[in-house]
Short mmCIF file of C-alpha atoms in Angstrom, two decimals:
data_model
loop_
_atom_site.label_atom_id
_atom_site.label_comp_id
_atom_site.label_asym_id
_atom_site.label_seq_id
_atom_site.Cartn_x
_atom_site.Cartn_y
_atom_site.Cartn_z
CA MET F 452 -1.67 75.59 -94.29
CA THR F 453 -2.21 77.36 -97.59
CA THR F 454 -5.61 78.95 -98.08
CA PRO F 455 -7.06 77.92 -101.42
CA THR F 456 -7.66 80.60 -104.03
CA PHE F 457 -11.26 80.59 -105.09
CA VAL F 458 -11.83 81.06 -108.79
CA ALA F 459 -15.12 82.09 -110.39
CA LEU F 460 -16.54 79.32 -112.58
CA PRO F 461 -16.34 81.25 -115.89
CA GLU F 462 -12.70 82.01 -115.13
CA ARG F 463 -12.09 78.32 -114.28
CA VAL F 464 -13.72 77.41 -117.64
CA GLY F 465 -11.32 79.77 -119.44
CA GLN F 466 -8.32 78.29 -117.71
CA ILE F 467 -9.35 74.72 -118.57
CA THR F 468 -10.01 75.68 -122.14
CA ALA F 469 -6.59 77.34 -122.46
CA THR F 470 -4.85 74.29 -120.93
CA ASN F 471 -6.61 71.91 -123.38
CA ILE F 472 -5.95 74.09 -126.38
CA ASN F 473 -2.35 75.12 -125.72
CA GLY F 474 -0.98 71.56 -125.75
CA LEU F 475 -3.01 70.53 -128.82
CA GLN F 476 -2.11 73.71 -130.69
CA ARG F 477 1.63 73.20 -130.13
CA GLY F 478 1.32 69.59 -131.25
CA TYR F 479 -0.76 70.44 -134.31
CA LEU F 480 1.64 73.16 -135.44
CA SER F 481 4.49 70.68 -135.00
CA ASP F 482 2.53 68.17 -137.13
CA GLN F 483 2.35 65.59 -134.31
CA PRO F 484 0.02 62.78 -135.42
CA ARG F 485 -1.80 62.58 -132.06
CA ALA F 486 -2.66 66.29 -132.08
CA VAL F 487 -3.69 66.23 -135.77
CA ALA F 488 -6.02 63.26 -135.09
CA ALA F 489 -7.43 64.99 -131.97
CA LEU F 490 -8.30 68.09 -133.98
CA ALA F 491 -10.06 66.01 -136.61
CA ARG F 492 -12.21 64.49 -133.89
CA LEU F 493 -12.90 67.85 -132.24
CA ARG F 494 -13.96 69.44 -135.55
CA ARG F 495 -16.68 66.88 -135.96
CA GLY F 496 -18.23 68.22 -132.79
CA ALA F 497 -18.33 71.89 -133.89
CA GLY F 498 -21.89 73.21 -133.61
CA LYS F 499 -23.20 69.99 -132.05
CA ASP F 500 -24.33 69.22 -128.49
CA VAL F 501 -21.68 67.52 -126.38
CA HIS F 502 -23.91 64.48 -125.87
CA GLN F 503 -24.28 64.01 -129.63
CA VAL F 504 -20.57 63.31 -130.02
CA PRO F 505 -19.52 60.48 -127.67
CA ASP F 506 -16.25 60.29 -129.63
CA LEU F 507 -15.13 63.37 -127.71
CA TRP F 508 -15.72 61.92 -124.26
CA GLY F 509 -12.36 61.64 -122.58
CA LEU F 510 -10.65 63.81 -125.23
CA ILE F 511 -11.47 67.07 -123.40
CA ASP F 512 -10.22 67.18 -119.82
CA THR F 513 -12.83 68.85 -117.67
CA GLY F 514 -11.73 67.19 -114.47
CA PRO F 515 -10.62 70.46 -112.80
CA LEU F 516 -14.20 71.68 -112.93
CA HIS F 517 -14.96 69.35 -110.02
CA ASP F 518 -12.29 70.92 -107.84
CA PRO F 519 -13.94 72.75 -104.93
CA THR F 520 -11.53 75.73 -105.15
CA HIS F 521 -14.07 77.90 -106.95
CA GLU F 522 -16.93 80.16 -105.92
CA GLY F 523 -17.81 79.41 -102.30
CA GLY F 524 -15.27 76.64 -101.95
CA LEU F 525 -17.77 73.95 -102.92
CA PRO F 526 -18.00 71.77 -106.01
CA PRO F 527 -20.22 73.29 -108.74
CA ARG F 528 -23.91 72.48 -108.63
CA GLU F 529 -25.07 70.08 -111.30
CA ASP F 530 -26.60 72.81 -113.50
CA ASP F 531 -23.49 74.98 -113.23
CA LEU F 532 -21.32 72.00 -114.05
CA ALA F 533 -23.34 71.22 -117.16
CA ARG F 534 -23.08 74.84 -118.34
CA ALA F 535 -19.36 74.84 -117.74
CA GLU F 536 -18.82 71.52 -119.60
CA ASP F 537 -20.91 72.72 -122.53
CA ALA F 538 -18.94 75.99 -122.69
CA VAL F 539 -15.61 74.15 -122.83
CA HIS F 540 -16.97 71.77 -125.50
CA VAL F 541 -18.25 74.55 -127.74
CA ALA F 542 -15.06 76.59 -127.46
CA LEU F 543 -12.70 73.67 -128.17
CA THR F 544 -14.62 72.33 -131.11
CA LEU F 545 -14.86 75.81 -132.66
CA TRP F 546 -11.12 76.31 -132.16
CA ALA F 547 -10.42 72.99 -133.85
CA LEU F 548 -12.47 74.12 -136.84
CA HIS F 549 -10.66 77.49 -136.82
CA GLN F 550 -7.24 75.89 -136.62
CA GLN F 551 -7.78 73.51 -139.52
CA SER F 552 -5.05 73.88 -142.15
CA ARG F 553 -3.70 77.08 -140.54
CA GLY F 554 0.04 77.44 -140.13
CA THR F 555 -0.13 79.67 -137.04
CA GLY F 556 -2.05 79.36 -133.82
CA MET F 557 -5.66 80.51 -134.12
CA HIS F 558 -6.05 80.65 -130.33
CA ARG F 559 -4.27 83.76 -129.11
CA THR F 560 -4.66 85.44 -125.76
CA ASP F 561 -6.46 88.73 -125.76
CA ARG F 562 -4.22 91.69 -124.92
CA LYS F 563 -4.83 95.42 -124.90
CA ASP F 564 -2.17 95.99 -127.56
CA ALA F 565 -3.34 92.96 -129.60
CA PRO F 566 -7.06 92.37 -128.95
CA THR F 567 -8.47 88.97 -129.91
CA GLY F 568 -11.88 89.02 -128.31
CA LEU F 569 -14.88 88.07 -130.47
CA GLY F 570 -15.93 91.63 -131.16
CA SER F 571 -12.41 92.71 -132.15
CA ALA F 572 -11.99 89.64 -134.39
CA VAL F 573 -15.25 90.42 -136.19
CA ARG F 574 -14.24 94.05 -136.60
CA ARG F 575 -10.97 92.93 -138.28
CA LEU F 576 -13.03 91.32 -141.02
CA MET F 577 -14.15 94.81 -142.08
CA PRO F 578 -12.29 97.54 -143.94
CA LYS F 579 -10.64 100.14 -141.68
CA GLY F 580 -12.95 103.02 -141.01
CA ASP F 581 -15.98 101.30 -142.39
CA ILE F 582 -18.71 99.05 -140.93
CA ASP F 583 -19.82 96.11 -143.05
CA GLU F 584 -23.43 95.59 -142.04
CA THR F 585 -23.56 92.03 -143.32
CA ILE F 586 -20.72 90.94 -141.03
CA LEU F 587 -22.02 92.99 -138.15
CA LYS F 588 -25.37 91.21 -138.40
CA ARG F 589 -23.60 87.88 -137.85
CA LEU F 590 -22.28 89.15 -134.52
CA VAL F 591 -25.66 90.59 -133.56
CA ARG F 592 -27.40 87.29 -134.46
CA ALA F 593 -24.95 85.40 -132.30
CA GLY F 594 -25.61 87.71 -129.39
CA HIS F 595 -29.37 87.17 -129.67
CA ALA F 596 -29.27 83.40 -130.09
CA PRO F 597 -32.14 81.74 -128.15
CA ASP F 598 -30.05 78.92 -126.73
CA LEU F 599 -26.51 77.52 -126.65
CA PRO F 600 -26.90 75.15 -129.64
CA SER F 601 -28.14 78.06 -131.79
CA LEU F 602 -25.30 80.22 -130.49
CA ALA F 603 -22.75 77.52 -131.34
CA GLN F 604 -24.07 77.35 -134.87
CA ARG F 605 -23.94 81.09 -135.34
CA LEU F 606 -20.44 81.28 -133.89
CA ARG F 607 -19.41 78.51 -136.30
CA GLU F 608 -20.38 80.76 -139.24
CA ILE F 609 -18.18 83.55 -137.83
CA VAL F 610 -15.28 81.19 -137.13
CA LEU F 611 -15.27 80.04 -140.77
CA LEU F 612 -14.83 83.67 -141.86
CA LEU F 613 -12.08 84.22 -139.32
CA ARG F 614 -10.29 81.06 -140.46
CA ARG F 615 -10.39 82.12 -144.07
CA GLU F 616 -8.69 85.41 -143.17
CA ASP F 617 -6.24 83.94 -140.55
CA ILE F 618 -7.69 86.09 -137.79
CA PRO F 619 -7.04 84.58 -134.32
CA LEU F 620 -9.48 84.47 -131.40
CA ASP F 621 -9.05 84.12 -127.66
CA TYR F 622 -10.94 80.86 -127.09
CA ALA F 623 -10.31 80.85 -123.35
CA LEU F 624 -12.03 84.22 -123.11
CA LEU F 625 -14.84 82.99 -125.32
CA ALA F 626 -15.33 79.85 -123.21
CA GLY F 627 -15.70 81.89 -120.02
CA GLN F 628 -18.20 84.13 -121.79
CA LEU F 629 -20.20 81.10 -123.05
CA CYS F 630 -20.34 79.81 -119.48
CA HIS F 631 -21.56 83.13 -118.14
CA TRP F 632 -23.95 83.54 -121.10
CA GLN F 633 -25.96 80.53 -119.85
CA ARG F 634 -26.50 82.05 -116.39
CA PRO F 635 -29.52 84.19 -115.52
CA GLY F 636 -28.72 87.73 -116.72
CA GLY F 637 -25.51 86.54 -118.36
CA ARG F 638 -26.56 87.13 -121.94
CA ASP F 639 -26.75 90.88 -121.53
CA ASP F 640 -23.27 90.97 -119.89
CA VAL F 641 -21.75 88.89 -122.76
CA ARG F 642 -23.44 90.93 -125.47
CA ARG F 643 -22.12 94.07 -123.82
CA ALA F 644 -18.60 92.63 -123.70
CA TRP F 645 -18.72 91.65 -127.38
CA GLY F 646 -20.00 95.14 -128.29
CA ARG F 647 -17.27 96.85 -126.37
CA SER F 648 -14.64 94.62 -127.90
CA PHE F 649 -16.01 95.46 -131.37
CA HIS F 650 -16.08 99.23 -130.89
CA ALA F 651 -12.83 99.44 -128.96
CA TYR F 652 -10.74 97.70 -131.68
CA ARG F 653 -8.16 99.96 -133.32
CA PRO F 654 -5.63 98.51 -135.77
CA ALA F 655 -1.98 99.14 -134.88
CA LYS F 656 -0.47 101.84 -137.08
CA ASP F 657 2.39 99.65 -138.29
CA SER F 658 0.48 96.36 -138.46
CA GLU F 659 -0.36 94.34 -141.53
CA PRO F 660 -3.49 95.56 -143.36
CA ASP F 661 -6.69 94.10 -142.00
CA PRO F 662 -8.30 91.50 -144.26
CA GLY F 663 -11.08 93.89 -145.26
CA ASP F 664 -8.46 96.20 -146.83
CA ARG F 665 -6.98 93.52 -149.10
CA ALA F 666 -7.62 93.99 -152.78
CA GLY F 667 -10.37 91.73 -153.96
CA SER F 668 -11.31 90.65 -150.43
CA THR F 669 -15.07 90.12 -149.93
CA PRO F 670 -15.45 88.64 -146.48
CA ALA F 671 -19.08 89.66 -146.14
CA THR F 672 -20.50 87.77 -149.10
CA GLY F 673 -17.95 85.23 -150.17
CA PRO F 674 -18.38 81.55 -149.23
CA ALA F 675 -16.71 80.36 -146.03
CA SER F 676 -15.43 76.91 -146.94
CA ASP F 677 -14.96 74.34 -144.22
CA SER F 678 -13.58 71.63 -146.50
CA ASP F 679 -10.65 69.54 -145.24
CA THR F 680 -7.29 70.03 -146.84
CA THR F 681 -3.66 68.79 -146.47
CA LYS F 682 -2.91 67.12 -143.16
CA ASP F 683 -6.50 67.76 -141.96
CA ALA F 684 -8.15 65.53 -144.57
CA SER F 685 -9.99 62.88 -142.62
#
């Protein structure tokens, strides 16, 4: 008999988010009609409470959250389940907004040699060797959001900037952090993780210039358009 491997709920949330996104991202980049339509539906939920968008019910597979192979070997309690479902919803809808009209995958796994955590992504919006206070304040405001709906709205503002500059983000990592953020004491842990990600980012020596170094680039003050274009028009 195989002993089940217990997985912490935030990690389970990250796994579920990655599974949902990976298939849709491949389909979207291949211009598959089903995936394109799914992203259009998901985008409409960005920044909104999951219960405000019944069109998304059944589109996001959160079934594995009910599997007892997690902390303690028991199904999640109702409040933990709600937090987990909300975290998956926020992450997927933000990714769909981020992916809109982009020709490469905007969900990319965070790696030490290619960091894509939220702090690192925000740092990439700034010129090398300089701190843009306007952009930094967006990250700080997100970290100090009073509740998840406010956090989702503030993250949406950041995602629009990242989309404009084709900067990817690890949405599985973000989803797990959003799940933990809702737990008692979790906000401090997540803020600390975002801060470390921000300060630890170092551009690769031979990489493409960061968006903040591009001539004429003004990511701090320019408008972040979320208008639909090309195949995303819906």
